[in-house]
Short mmCIF file of the C-alpha atoms (twelve columns), coordinates in Angstrom:
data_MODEL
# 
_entry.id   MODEL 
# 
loop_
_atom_site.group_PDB 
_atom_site.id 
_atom_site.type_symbol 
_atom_site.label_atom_id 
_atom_site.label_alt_id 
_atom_site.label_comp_id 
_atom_site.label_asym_id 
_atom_site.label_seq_id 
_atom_site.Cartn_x 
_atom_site.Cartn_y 
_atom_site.Cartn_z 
_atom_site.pdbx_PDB_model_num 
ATOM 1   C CA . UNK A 1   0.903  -185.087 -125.468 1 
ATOM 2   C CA . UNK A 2   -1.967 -182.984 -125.437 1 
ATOM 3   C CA . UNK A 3   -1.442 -179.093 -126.708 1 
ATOM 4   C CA . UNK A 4   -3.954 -176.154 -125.695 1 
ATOM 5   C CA . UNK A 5   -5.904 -173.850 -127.513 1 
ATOM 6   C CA . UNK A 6   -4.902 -173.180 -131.079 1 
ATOM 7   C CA . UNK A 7   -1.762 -175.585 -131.163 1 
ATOM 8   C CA . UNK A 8   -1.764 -177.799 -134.525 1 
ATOM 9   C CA . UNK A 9   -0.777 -181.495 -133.941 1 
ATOM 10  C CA . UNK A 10  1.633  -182.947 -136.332 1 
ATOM 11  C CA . UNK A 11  0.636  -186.586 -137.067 1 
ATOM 12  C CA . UNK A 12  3.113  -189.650 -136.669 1 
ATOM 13  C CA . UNK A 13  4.957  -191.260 -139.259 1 
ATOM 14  C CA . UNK A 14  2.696  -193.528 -140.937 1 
ATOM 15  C CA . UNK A 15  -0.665 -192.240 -139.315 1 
ATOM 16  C CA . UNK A 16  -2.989 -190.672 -141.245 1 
ATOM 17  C CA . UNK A 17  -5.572 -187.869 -140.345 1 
ATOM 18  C CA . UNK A 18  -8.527 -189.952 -140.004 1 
ATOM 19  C CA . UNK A 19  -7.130 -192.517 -137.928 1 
ATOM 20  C CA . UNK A 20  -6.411 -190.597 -135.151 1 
ATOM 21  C CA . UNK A 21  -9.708 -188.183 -134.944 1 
ATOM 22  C CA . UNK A 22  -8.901 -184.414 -133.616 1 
ATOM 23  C CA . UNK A 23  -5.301 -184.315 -135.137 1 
ATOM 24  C CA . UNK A 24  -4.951 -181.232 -137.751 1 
ATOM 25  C CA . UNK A 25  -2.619 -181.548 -140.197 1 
ATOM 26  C CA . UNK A 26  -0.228 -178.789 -140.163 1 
ATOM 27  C CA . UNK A 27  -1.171 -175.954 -143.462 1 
ATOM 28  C CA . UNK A 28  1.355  -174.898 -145.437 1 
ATOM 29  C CA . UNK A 29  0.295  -171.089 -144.136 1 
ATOM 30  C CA . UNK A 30  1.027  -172.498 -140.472 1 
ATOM 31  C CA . UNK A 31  4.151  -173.879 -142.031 1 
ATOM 32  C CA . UNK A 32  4.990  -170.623 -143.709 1 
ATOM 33  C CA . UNK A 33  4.213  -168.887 -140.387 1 
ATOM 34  C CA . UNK A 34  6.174  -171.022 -138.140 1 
ATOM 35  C CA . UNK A 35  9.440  -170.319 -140.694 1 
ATOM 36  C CA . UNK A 36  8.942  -166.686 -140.367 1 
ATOM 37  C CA . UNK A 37  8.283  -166.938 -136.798 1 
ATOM 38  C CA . UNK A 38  12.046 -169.042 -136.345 1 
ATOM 39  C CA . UNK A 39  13.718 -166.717 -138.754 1 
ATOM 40  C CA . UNK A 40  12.974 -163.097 -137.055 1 
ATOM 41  C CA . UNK A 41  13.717 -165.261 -133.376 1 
ATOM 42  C CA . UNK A 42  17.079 -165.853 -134.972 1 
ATOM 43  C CA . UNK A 43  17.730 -162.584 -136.169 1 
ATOM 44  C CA . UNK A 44  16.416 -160.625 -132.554 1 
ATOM 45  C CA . UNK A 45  19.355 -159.204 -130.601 1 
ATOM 46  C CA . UNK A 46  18.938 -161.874 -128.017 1 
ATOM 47  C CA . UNK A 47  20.269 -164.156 -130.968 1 
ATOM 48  C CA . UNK A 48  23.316 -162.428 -131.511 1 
ATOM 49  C CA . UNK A 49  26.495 -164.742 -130.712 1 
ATOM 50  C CA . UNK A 50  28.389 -161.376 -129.852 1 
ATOM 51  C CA . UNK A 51  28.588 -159.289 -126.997 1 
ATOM 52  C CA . UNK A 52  26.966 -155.558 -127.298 1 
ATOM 53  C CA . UNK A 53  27.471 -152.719 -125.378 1 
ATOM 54  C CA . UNK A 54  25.126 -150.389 -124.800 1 
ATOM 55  C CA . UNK A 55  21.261 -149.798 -123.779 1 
ATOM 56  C CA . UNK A 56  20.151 -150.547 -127.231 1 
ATOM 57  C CA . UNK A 57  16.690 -150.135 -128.712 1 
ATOM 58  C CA . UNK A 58  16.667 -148.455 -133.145 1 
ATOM 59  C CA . UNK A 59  17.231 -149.864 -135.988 1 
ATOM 60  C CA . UNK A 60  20.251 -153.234 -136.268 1 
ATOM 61  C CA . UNK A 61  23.545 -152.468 -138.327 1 
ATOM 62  C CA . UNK A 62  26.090 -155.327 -139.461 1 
ATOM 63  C CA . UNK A 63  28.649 -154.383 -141.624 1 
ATOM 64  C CA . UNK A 64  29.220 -157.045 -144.293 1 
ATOM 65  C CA . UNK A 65  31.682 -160.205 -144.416 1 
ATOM 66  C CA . UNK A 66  34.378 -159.065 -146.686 1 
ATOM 67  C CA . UNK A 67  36.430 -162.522 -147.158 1 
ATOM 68  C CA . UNK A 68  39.185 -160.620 -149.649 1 
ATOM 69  C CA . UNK A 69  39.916 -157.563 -147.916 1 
ATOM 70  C CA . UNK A 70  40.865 -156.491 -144.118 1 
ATOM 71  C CA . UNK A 71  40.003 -153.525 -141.895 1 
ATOM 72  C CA . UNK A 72  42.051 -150.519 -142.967 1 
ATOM 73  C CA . UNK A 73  40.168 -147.605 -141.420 1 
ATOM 74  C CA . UNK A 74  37.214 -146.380 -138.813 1 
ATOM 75  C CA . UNK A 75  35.440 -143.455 -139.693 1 
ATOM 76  C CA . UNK A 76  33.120 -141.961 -136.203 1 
ATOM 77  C CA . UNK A 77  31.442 -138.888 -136.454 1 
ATOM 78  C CA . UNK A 78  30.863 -137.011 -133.158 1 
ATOM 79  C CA . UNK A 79  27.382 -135.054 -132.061 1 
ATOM 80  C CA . UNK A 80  27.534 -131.477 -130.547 1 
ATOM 81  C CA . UNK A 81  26.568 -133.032 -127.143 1 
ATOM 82  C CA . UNK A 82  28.911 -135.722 -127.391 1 
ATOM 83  C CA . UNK A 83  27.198 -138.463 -128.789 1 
ATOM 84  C CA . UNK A 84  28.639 -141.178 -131.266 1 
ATOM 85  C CA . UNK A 85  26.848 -140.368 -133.975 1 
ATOM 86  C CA . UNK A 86  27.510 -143.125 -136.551 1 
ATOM 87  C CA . UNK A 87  30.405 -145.057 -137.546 1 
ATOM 88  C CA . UNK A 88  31.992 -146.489 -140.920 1 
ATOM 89  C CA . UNK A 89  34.640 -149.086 -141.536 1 
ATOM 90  C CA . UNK A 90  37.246 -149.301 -144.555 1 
ATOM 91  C CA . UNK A 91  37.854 -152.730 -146.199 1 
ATOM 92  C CA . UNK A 92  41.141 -152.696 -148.327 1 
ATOM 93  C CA . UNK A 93  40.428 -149.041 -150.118 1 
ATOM 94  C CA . UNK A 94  36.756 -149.030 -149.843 1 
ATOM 95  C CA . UNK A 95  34.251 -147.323 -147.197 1 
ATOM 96  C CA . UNK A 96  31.393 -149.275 -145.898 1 
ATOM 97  C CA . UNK A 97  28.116 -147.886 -145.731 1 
ATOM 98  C CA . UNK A 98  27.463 -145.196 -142.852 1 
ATOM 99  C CA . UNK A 99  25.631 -146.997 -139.727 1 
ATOM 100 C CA . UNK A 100 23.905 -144.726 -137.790 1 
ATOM 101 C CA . UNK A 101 22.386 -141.324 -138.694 1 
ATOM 102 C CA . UNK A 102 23.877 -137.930 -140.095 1 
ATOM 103 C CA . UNK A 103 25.441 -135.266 -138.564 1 
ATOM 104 C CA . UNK A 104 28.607 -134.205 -136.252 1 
ATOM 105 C CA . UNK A 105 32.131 -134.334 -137.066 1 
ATOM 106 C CA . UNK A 106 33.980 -136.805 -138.560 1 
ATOM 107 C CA . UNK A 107 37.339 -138.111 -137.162 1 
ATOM 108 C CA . UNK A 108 39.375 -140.615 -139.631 1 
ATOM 109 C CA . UNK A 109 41.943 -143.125 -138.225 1 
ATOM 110 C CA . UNK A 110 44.011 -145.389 -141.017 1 
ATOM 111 C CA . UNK A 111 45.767 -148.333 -140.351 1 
ATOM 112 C CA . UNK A 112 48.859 -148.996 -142.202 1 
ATOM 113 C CA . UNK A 113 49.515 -152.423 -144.040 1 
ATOM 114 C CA . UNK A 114 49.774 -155.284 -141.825 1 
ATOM 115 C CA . UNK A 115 48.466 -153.387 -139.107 1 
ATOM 116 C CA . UNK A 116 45.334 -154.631 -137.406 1 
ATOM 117 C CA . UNK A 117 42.529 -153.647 -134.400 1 
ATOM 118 C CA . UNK A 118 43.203 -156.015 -131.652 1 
ATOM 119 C CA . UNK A 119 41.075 -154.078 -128.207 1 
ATOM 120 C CA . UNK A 120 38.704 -151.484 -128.417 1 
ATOM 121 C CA . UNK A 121 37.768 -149.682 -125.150 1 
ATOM 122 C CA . UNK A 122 34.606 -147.577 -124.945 1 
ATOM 123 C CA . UNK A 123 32.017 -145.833 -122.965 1 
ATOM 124 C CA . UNK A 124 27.879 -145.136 -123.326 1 
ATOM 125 C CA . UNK A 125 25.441 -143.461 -121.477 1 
ATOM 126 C CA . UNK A 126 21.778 -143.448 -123.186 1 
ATOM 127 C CA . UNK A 127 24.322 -143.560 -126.763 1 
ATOM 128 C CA . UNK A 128 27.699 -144.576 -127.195 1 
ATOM 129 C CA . UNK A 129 30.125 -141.758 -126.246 1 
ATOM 130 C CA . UNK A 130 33.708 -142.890 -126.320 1 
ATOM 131 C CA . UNK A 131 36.225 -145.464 -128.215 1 
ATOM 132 C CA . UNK A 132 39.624 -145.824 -127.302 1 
ATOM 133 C CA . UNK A 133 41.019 -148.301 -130.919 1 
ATOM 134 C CA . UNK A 134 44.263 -150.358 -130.081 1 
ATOM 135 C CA . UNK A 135 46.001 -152.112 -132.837 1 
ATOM 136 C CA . UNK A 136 48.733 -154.675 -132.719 1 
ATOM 137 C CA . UNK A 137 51.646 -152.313 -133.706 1 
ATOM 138 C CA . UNK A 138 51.056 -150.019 -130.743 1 
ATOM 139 C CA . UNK A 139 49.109 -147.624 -132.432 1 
ATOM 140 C CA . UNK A 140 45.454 -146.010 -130.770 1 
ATOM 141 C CA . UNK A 141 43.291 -143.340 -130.902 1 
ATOM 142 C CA . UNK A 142 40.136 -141.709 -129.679 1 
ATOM 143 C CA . UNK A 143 37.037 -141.021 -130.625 1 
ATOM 144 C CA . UNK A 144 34.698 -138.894 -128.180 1 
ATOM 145 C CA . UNK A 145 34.800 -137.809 -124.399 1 
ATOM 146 C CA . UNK A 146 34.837 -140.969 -121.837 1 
ATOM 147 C CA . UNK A 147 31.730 -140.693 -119.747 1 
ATOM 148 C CA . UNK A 148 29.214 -143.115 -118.567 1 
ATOM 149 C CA . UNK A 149 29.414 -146.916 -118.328 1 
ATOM 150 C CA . UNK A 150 33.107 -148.307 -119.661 1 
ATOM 151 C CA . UNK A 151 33.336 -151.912 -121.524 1 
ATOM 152 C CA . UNK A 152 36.823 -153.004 -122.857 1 
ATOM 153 C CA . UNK A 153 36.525 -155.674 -125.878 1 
ATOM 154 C CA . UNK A 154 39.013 -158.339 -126.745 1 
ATOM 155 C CA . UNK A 155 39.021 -161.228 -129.718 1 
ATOM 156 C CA . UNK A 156 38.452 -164.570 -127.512 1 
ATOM 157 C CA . UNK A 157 41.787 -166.135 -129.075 1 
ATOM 158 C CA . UNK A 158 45.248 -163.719 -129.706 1 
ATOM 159 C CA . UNK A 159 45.675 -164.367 -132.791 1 
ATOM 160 C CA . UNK A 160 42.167 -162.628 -133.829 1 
ATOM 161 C CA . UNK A 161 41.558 -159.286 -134.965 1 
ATOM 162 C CA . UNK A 162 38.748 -157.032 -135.239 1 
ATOM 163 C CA . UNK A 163 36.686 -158.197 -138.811 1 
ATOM 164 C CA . UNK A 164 33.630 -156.102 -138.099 1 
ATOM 165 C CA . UNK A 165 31.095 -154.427 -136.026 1 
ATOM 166 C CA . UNK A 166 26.771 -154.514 -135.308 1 
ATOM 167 C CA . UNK A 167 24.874 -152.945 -133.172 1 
ATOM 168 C CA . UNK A 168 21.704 -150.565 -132.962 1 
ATOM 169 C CA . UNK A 169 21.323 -146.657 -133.876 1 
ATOM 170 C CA . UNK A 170 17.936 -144.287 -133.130 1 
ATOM 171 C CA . UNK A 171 16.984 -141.334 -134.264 1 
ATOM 172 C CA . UNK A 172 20.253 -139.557 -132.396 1 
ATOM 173 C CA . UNK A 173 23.149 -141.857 -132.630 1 
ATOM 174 C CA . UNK A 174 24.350 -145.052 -132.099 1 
ATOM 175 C CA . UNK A 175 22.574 -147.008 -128.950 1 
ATOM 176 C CA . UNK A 176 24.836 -150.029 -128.868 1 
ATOM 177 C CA . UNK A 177 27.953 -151.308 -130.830 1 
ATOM 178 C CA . UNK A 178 29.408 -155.067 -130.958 1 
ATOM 179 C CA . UNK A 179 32.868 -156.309 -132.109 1 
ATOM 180 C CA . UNK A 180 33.341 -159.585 -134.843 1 
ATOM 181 C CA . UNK A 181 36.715 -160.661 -134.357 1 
ATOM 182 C CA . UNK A 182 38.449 -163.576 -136.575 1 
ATOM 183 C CA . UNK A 183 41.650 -164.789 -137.714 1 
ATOM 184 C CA . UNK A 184 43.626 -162.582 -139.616 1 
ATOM 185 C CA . UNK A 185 43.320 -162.898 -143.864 1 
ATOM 186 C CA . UNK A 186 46.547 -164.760 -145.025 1 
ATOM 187 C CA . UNK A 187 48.075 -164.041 -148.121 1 
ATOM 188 C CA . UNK A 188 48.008 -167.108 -150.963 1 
ATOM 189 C CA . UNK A 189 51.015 -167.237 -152.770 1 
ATOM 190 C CA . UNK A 190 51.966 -169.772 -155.480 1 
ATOM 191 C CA . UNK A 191 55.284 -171.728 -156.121 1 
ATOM 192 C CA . UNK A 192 56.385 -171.778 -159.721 1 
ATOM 193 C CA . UNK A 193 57.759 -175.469 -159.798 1 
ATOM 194 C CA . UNK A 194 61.202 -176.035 -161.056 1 
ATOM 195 C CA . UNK A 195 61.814 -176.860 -164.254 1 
ATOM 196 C CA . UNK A 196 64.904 -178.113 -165.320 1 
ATOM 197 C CA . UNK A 197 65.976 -177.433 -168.964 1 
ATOM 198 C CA . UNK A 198 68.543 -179.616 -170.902 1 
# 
């Protein structure tokens, strides 16, 4: 197969460079290059296995795996024009970092044990503007004024819950959000065995 302009060839097993004359050997700067080049294709938003909602565009936010504790609490601060300004989630009794950028008021909702996030309903414009949280014991609140373009986000199986959230933030709030959803953690317990004494 011949390449174009500036493509390296990569030899076949068992060939070396001078027997087949015009084949480059690939560098290990083209190799380094073509590593970096895969790794920031697999970290663009068009790589993203979840759904986002929203126009987009800023700075990515992920909040971290946390494999030993579950959601407890969302934390959204609202702009004076209405604009989701950034957003925080609680894992067992601690806060995760703030996503998005400072300002507005802050609105708190706490889940109580064994409760978990199972739909979240929203609405953007330019930013994100609106969630509606529902949890599995009936439970929801808002956060914002609906306005703009609505999305309504479900786990893919009904056992899931919400695990965590991504998405982009600019210079005035949040531009798009996304929902991880998994299986929620189960609690390990142990069986003392029997012993019988004599």
């Amino acid at each position: 197969m011949e390449g174009g302009p500036g493509t390296a060839r990569i030899p076949s097993a068992g060939t070396r460079p001078q027997d087949s004359p015009g084949q480059e050997l690939l560098t290990p700067q083209l190799e380094t290059m073509l590593l970096w080049l895969t790794l920031a294709l697999l970290w663009s938003s068009s790589c993203w296995a979840g759904q986002t909602y929203g126009p987009g565009g800023g700075w990515y936010f992920s909040t971290s795996k946390d494999n030993a504790n579950e959601i407890t609490g969302i934390r959204v601060c609202i702009g004076a024009v209405g604009i989701v300004k950034s957003i925080q989630v609680r894992y067992g009794s601690s806060w995760s970092e703030r996503y998005g950028v400072a300002g507005g008021t802050c609105q708190e909702f706490l889940l109580q044990p064994g409760e978990h996030i199972t739909a979240v309903y929203g609405s953007y414009r330019l930013f994100l503007r609106y969630l509606l949280i529902y949890t599995d014991q009936n439970n929801w609140t808002v956060f914002g004024e609906n306005g703009g373009r609505n999305f309504f986000a479900l786990p893919d199986g009904s056992e899931k819950v919400l695990t965590g959230i991504f998405g982009q933030y600019k210079l005035l709030g949040i531009s798009s959000i996304g929902f991880e959803w998994d299986y929620p953690l189960v609690e390990v317990t142990t069986v003392q065995p029997f012993s019988a004494s004599t």
